Short mmCIF file of C-alpha atoms in Angstrom, two decimals:
data_model
loop_
_atom_site.label_atom_id
_atom_site.label_comp_id
_atom_site.label_asym_id
_atom_site.label_seq_id
_atom_site.Cartn_x
_atom_site.Cartn_y
_atom_site.Cartn_z
CA MET T 256 59.56 -9.62 99.41
CA LEU T 257 56.35 -9.55 98.98
CA THR T 258 53.91 -13.31 99.48
CA PHE T 259 51.62 -14.12 97.48
CA ASN T 260 48.40 -13.56 99.18
CA VAL T 261 49.27 -9.83 98.72
CA LEU T 262 50.04 -9.81 95.54
CA TYR T 263 46.77 -11.97 95.14
CA GLY T 264 45.22 -9.50 96.95
CA MET T 265 47.04 -6.58 95.20
CA MET T 266 46.37 -8.02 91.56
CA LYS T 267 42.08 -8.24 93.79
CA GLN T 268 41.52 -4.42 93.97
CA LYS T 269 43.26 -3.40 90.63
CA LEU T 270 40.72 -6.02 89.26
CA ALA T 271 37.57 -4.62 90.83
CA ALA T 272 39.08 -0.50 90.22
CA ILE T 273 38.64 -1.60 86.87
CA LEU T 274 35.53 -3.10 86.20
CA MET T 275 33.86 -0.83 88.28
CA PHE T 276 35.90 1.56 86.06
CA LEU T 277 34.14 0.40 83.46
CA GLY T 278 30.39 -0.26 84.76
CA LEU T 279 31.05 -3.81 85.05
CA SER T 280 30.26 -6.50 87.95
CA ALA T 281 32.72 -9.49 89.16
CA ALA T 282 29.50 -11.88 87.55
CA GLU T 283 29.56 -10.42 84.45
CA ALA T 284 32.67 -9.72 84.11
CA GLN T 285 32.71 -13.60 84.11
CA ASP T 286 29.77 -14.12 81.55
CA TRP T 287 32.01 -13.78 78.57
CA PRO T 288 29.24 -14.20 76.07
CA ASP T 289 26.54 -12.46 77.95
CA LEU T 290 24.69 -15.54 78.62
CA GLN T 291 22.37 -14.07 80.77
CA LYS T 292 20.95 -12.48 78.89
CA TYR T 293 18.31 -14.34 76.34
CA ARG T 294 18.34 -16.62 79.71
CA SER T 295 14.55 -16.35 81.14
CA ALA T 296 13.80 -15.54 76.96
CA ASN T 297 14.38 -18.18 76.23
CA LYS T 298 12.90 -20.42 79.04
CA GLU T 299 9.83 -18.97 77.57
CA ALA T 300 10.36 -18.80 74.12
CA LYS T 301 11.25 -22.81 74.06
CA LEU T 302 7.33 -23.08 75.23
CA LEU T 303 6.10 -21.23 72.62
CA PRO T 304 4.01 -22.70 69.26
CA LYS T 305 6.70 -23.81 66.58
CA GLU T 306 5.99 -21.46 64.32
CA ASN T 307 6.42 -18.25 66.28
CA ARG T 308 10.30 -19.14 66.58
CA LYS T 309 10.57 -20.25 63.47
CA VAL T 310 13.45 -18.83 62.69
CA VAL T 311 16.21 -17.47 65.50
CA PHE T 312 18.58 -14.00 63.87
CA MET T 313 22.04 -14.30 65.63
CA GLY T 314 23.74 -10.81 65.76
CA ASN T 315 24.39 -7.55 67.43
CA SER T 316 23.68 -4.43 68.35
CA ILE T 317 22.18 -4.50 64.80
CA THR T 318 20.23 -7.61 65.35
CA GLU T 319 19.13 -5.91 69.03
CA ALA T 320 18.00 -2.49 67.75
CA TRP T 321 15.77 -4.61 64.66
CA ILE T 322 13.38 -6.20 67.15
CA SER T 323 13.08 -2.52 69.17
CA GLN T 324 12.43 -0.53 66.45
CA ARG T 325 10.59 -3.16 64.02
CA PRO T 326 9.04 -5.77 66.76
CA GLU T 327 6.14 -5.86 64.21
CA PHE T 328 8.69 -7.48 61.85
CA PHE T 329 9.84 -10.83 64.43
CA SER T 330 5.89 -11.88 65.93
CA GLU T 331 4.02 -10.75 62.99
CA ASN T 332 6.48 -13.47 60.97
CA GLY T 333 7.42 -16.03 63.75
CA PHE T 334 10.89 -13.99 64.17
CA ILE T 335 13.30 -14.17 67.31
CA GLY T 336 15.74 -11.30 67.65
CA ARG T 337 19.12 -13.07 70.00
CA GLY T 338 21.44 -10.17 69.25
CA ILE T 339 24.00 -8.65 71.84
CA SER T 340 25.59 -5.47 71.52
CA GLY T 341 29.01 -4.68 71.42
CA GLN T 342 29.40 -8.30 70.33
CA THR T 343 31.95 -10.41 68.42
CA THR T 344 31.68 -13.60 66.45
CA PRO T 345 33.01 -15.77 69.19
CA GLN T 346 30.62 -14.44 71.69
CA MET T 347 28.03 -15.55 69.66
CA LEU T 348 29.82 -18.74 69.12
CA LEU T 349 30.32 -19.53 73.02
CA ARG T 350 26.01 -18.74 73.55
CA PHE T 351 25.00 -20.26 69.98
CA ARG T 352 23.87 -23.51 71.40
CA GLN T 353 21.62 -21.50 74.22
CA ASP T 354 20.10 -18.60 72.57
CA VAL T 355 19.65 -20.55 69.67
CA ILE T 356 20.07 -24.63 68.89
CA ASP T 357 18.32 -24.80 72.07
CA LEU T 358 14.30 -22.90 70.68
CA GLN T 359 14.57 -26.00 67.68
CA PRO T 360 14.16 -23.22 64.78
CA LYS T 361 14.11 -23.94 60.97
CA ALA T 362 16.31 -21.38 60.07
CA VAL T 363 18.74 -18.99 61.79
CA VAL T 364 19.80 -16.03 60.26
CA ILE T 365 23.90 -14.81 61.83
CA LEU T 366 24.31 -11.41 60.90
CA ALA T 367 27.50 -11.22 62.64
CA GLY T 368 31.11 -9.03 62.13
CA THR T 369 30.92 -5.35 62.23
CA ASN T 370 32.47 -5.83 66.11
CA ASP T 371 35.57 -8.31 65.38
CA VAL T 372 35.94 -4.91 62.75
CA ALA T 373 36.26 -3.44 65.42
CA GLN T 374 38.18 -5.23 67.70
CA ASN T 375 36.24 -4.90 70.48
CA THR T 376 36.93 -7.96 71.66
CA GLY T 377 40.66 -7.16 71.25
CA PRO T 378 41.47 -7.18 67.44
CA MET T 379 40.98 -10.22 64.63
CA THR T 380 41.46 -10.89 60.99
CA ILE T 381 39.17 -10.94 59.01
CA GLU T 382 40.12 -15.57 58.51
CA GLU T 383 39.17 -15.71 62.80
CA SER T 384 36.50 -14.48 62.21
CA LEU T 385 35.00 -16.16 59.66
CA ALA T 386 35.98 -19.30 61.47
CA ASN T 387 33.56 -18.89 63.84
CA ILE T 388 30.24 -17.88 61.46
CA LYS T 389 31.70 -21.03 59.83
CA SER T 390 31.22 -22.96 63.16
CA MET T 391 28.51 -21.34 63.52
CA VAL T 392 27.17 -22.60 61.00
CA GLU T 393 28.52 -26.38 61.57
CA LEU T 394 26.75 -26.77 64.60
CA ALA T 395 23.52 -25.49 62.67
CA GLN T 396 24.17 -27.63 60.19
CA ALA T 397 24.50 -30.58 63.25
CA ASN T 398 21.37 -29.77 64.66
CA GLY T 399 18.90 -29.22 61.66
CA ILE T 400 19.18 -25.73 61.85
CA THR T 401 19.04 -24.41 58.38
CA PRO T 402 21.69 -21.57 58.56
CA VAL T 403 21.26 -17.94 56.10
CA LEU T 404 24.23 -16.25 56.12
CA CYS T 405 24.61 -12.20 55.59
CA THR T 406 27.19 -10.00 54.59
CA VAL T 407 28.79 -7.41 57.34
CA LEU T 408 26.46 -4.25 57.27
CA PRO T 409 29.05 -0.96 56.07
CA ALA T 410 30.30 1.75 57.95
CA ASP T 411 32.82 3.71 57.46
CA ARG T 412 33.84 4.50 60.71
CA PHE T 413 33.08 3.85 64.28
CA SER T 414 32.33 6.06 66.13
CA TRP T 415 33.83 4.13 69.29
CA ARG T 416 36.95 3.33 68.02
CA PRO T 417 37.47 7.12 65.21
CA GLU T 418 41.67 6.13 65.19
CA LEU T 419 40.16 2.26 62.73
CA THR T 420 38.84 3.07 58.81
CA PRO T 421 36.35 0.12 58.88
CA ALA T 422 35.40 0.61 55.10
CA GLU T 423 37.58 -1.47 53.46
CA THR T 424 37.80 -4.00 56.35
CA ILE T 425 33.93 -4.84 55.90
CA ILE T 426 34.18 -5.00 52.50
CA ALA T 427 36.64 -7.76 52.69
CA LEU T 428 35.14 -10.38 54.99
CA ASN T 429 32.30 -10.09 53.28
CA GLN T 430 34.04 -11.00 50.95
CA LEU T 431 35.18 -13.77 52.29
CA ILE T 432 31.40 -14.60 53.57
CA LYS T 433 30.02 -14.38 50.15
CA GLN T 434 33.12 -17.19 48.96
CA TYR T 435 31.68 -19.36 51.59
CA ALA T 436 28.04 -19.03 51.19
CA GLU T 437 29.13 -20.02 47.48
CA ALA T 438 31.22 -22.63 47.72
CA GLN T 439 28.70 -24.54 50.43
CA GLY T 440 25.84 -24.04 49.10
CA LEU T 441 24.01 -21.70 51.77
CA ALA T 442 21.61 -19.22 51.74
CA LEU T 443 23.33 -15.59 51.24
CA VAL T 444 21.35 -12.32 52.26
CA ASP T 445 23.18 -9.09 50.31
CA TYR T 446 22.64 -6.55 52.75
CA HIS T 447 25.97 -3.80 52.07
CA ALA T 448 24.97 -3.80 48.61
CA ALA T 449 21.65 -2.32 49.28
CA LEU T 450 22.99 -0.14 51.97
CA THR T 451 26.16 1.31 50.93
CA ASN T 452 27.21 4.31 49.38
CA LYS T 453 30.12 4.65 47.36
CA GLY T 454 32.77 4.95 50.01
CA GLY T 455 31.88 1.81 51.41
CA GLY T 456 29.41 3.48 54.51
CA LEU T 457 26.15 3.20 55.68
CA PRO T 458 24.16 6.67 54.09
CA VAL T 459 22.76 9.65 56.41
CA LYS T 460 19.04 7.99 54.78
CA TYR T 461 19.69 4.67 56.59
CA GLY T 462 21.51 5.70 59.68
CA GLU T 463 22.67 9.00 61.70
CA ASP T 464 25.36 7.17 63.30
CA GLY T 465 27.22 5.75 60.01
CA VAL T 466 26.46 1.70 62.49
CA HIS T 467 22.75 1.40 62.46
CA PRO T 468 20.42 1.33 60.45
CA ASN T 469 17.23 3.87 61.02
CA VAL T 470 14.25 2.28 60.66
CA ALA T 471 14.22 3.31 56.50
CA GLY T 472 17.41 1.35 57.13
CA TYR T 473 15.64 -2.11 58.05
CA GLN T 474 12.74 -1.71 55.98
CA VAL T 475 15.07 -2.00 53.60
CA MET T 476 17.15 -5.18 54.78
CA GLU T 477 14.12 -6.82 55.30
CA ASN T 478 12.72 -6.90 52.02
CA ILE T 479 15.40 -8.33 51.32
CA VAL T 480 16.24 -11.11 53.66
CA LEU T 481 11.54 -12.07 53.86
CA PRO T 482 12.40 -13.96 50.66
CA VAL T 483 15.69 -15.49 51.49
CA ILE T 484 13.83 -16.88 54.61
CA SER T 485 11.23 -17.83 52.67
CA SER T 486 12.32 -19.81 50.06
CA GLU T 487 14.58 -21.73 52.12
CA LEU T 488 11.96 -22.67 54.36
CA ALA T 489 10.14 -23.98 51.60
CA LYS T 490 12.35 -26.75 50.43
CA LEU T 491 11.89 -27.99 53.92
CA LYS T 492 8.08 -28.85 53.16
#
């Protein structure tokens, strides 16, 4: 009969093997929302003049790549990017205080849901995704930060989950986001309508892999989101 210590040791060995296979250390696996990602950057951001941190963009790899492909969009407008590749809405919610609220921006642009549909952290319903988005909105409002919601970008395939057909699920999630924004009187940026093709996917001219925008795609997004941000910030004066 195996003792508890033996069983515990076997479990630890199996966990270590799994983590090694995934390329994760034990510490990385435990930091599920990736709080360490922007910890140092947040300390530096808090020292910036408020005009240099007017708006935080919360999101996943689409937001993270935006910063690297179009850094001038952020630096010239006083925007801060807080996107983390692969993240789902529950992970964003857990880091929302550290990566958004504590920076004391005037507004936050929330772009989330792609990886929920891709089931990156397990199966989720679109209602569960919306619930996490609602929680981020409520946290922002409770701390005097204006939330700006975004529709999820179109995608008809995921290279890392080829068995999924996400186009219709994304459309359904976006419908919930739109209904919520309208009911609450929240600003909404409809990226999906501006970037989608007839099949509910991202055209190659806007993103070669069908999920992540290229520079042309980001420029379309910028042209849509900037007027909305300007309008919301004007209301605060």
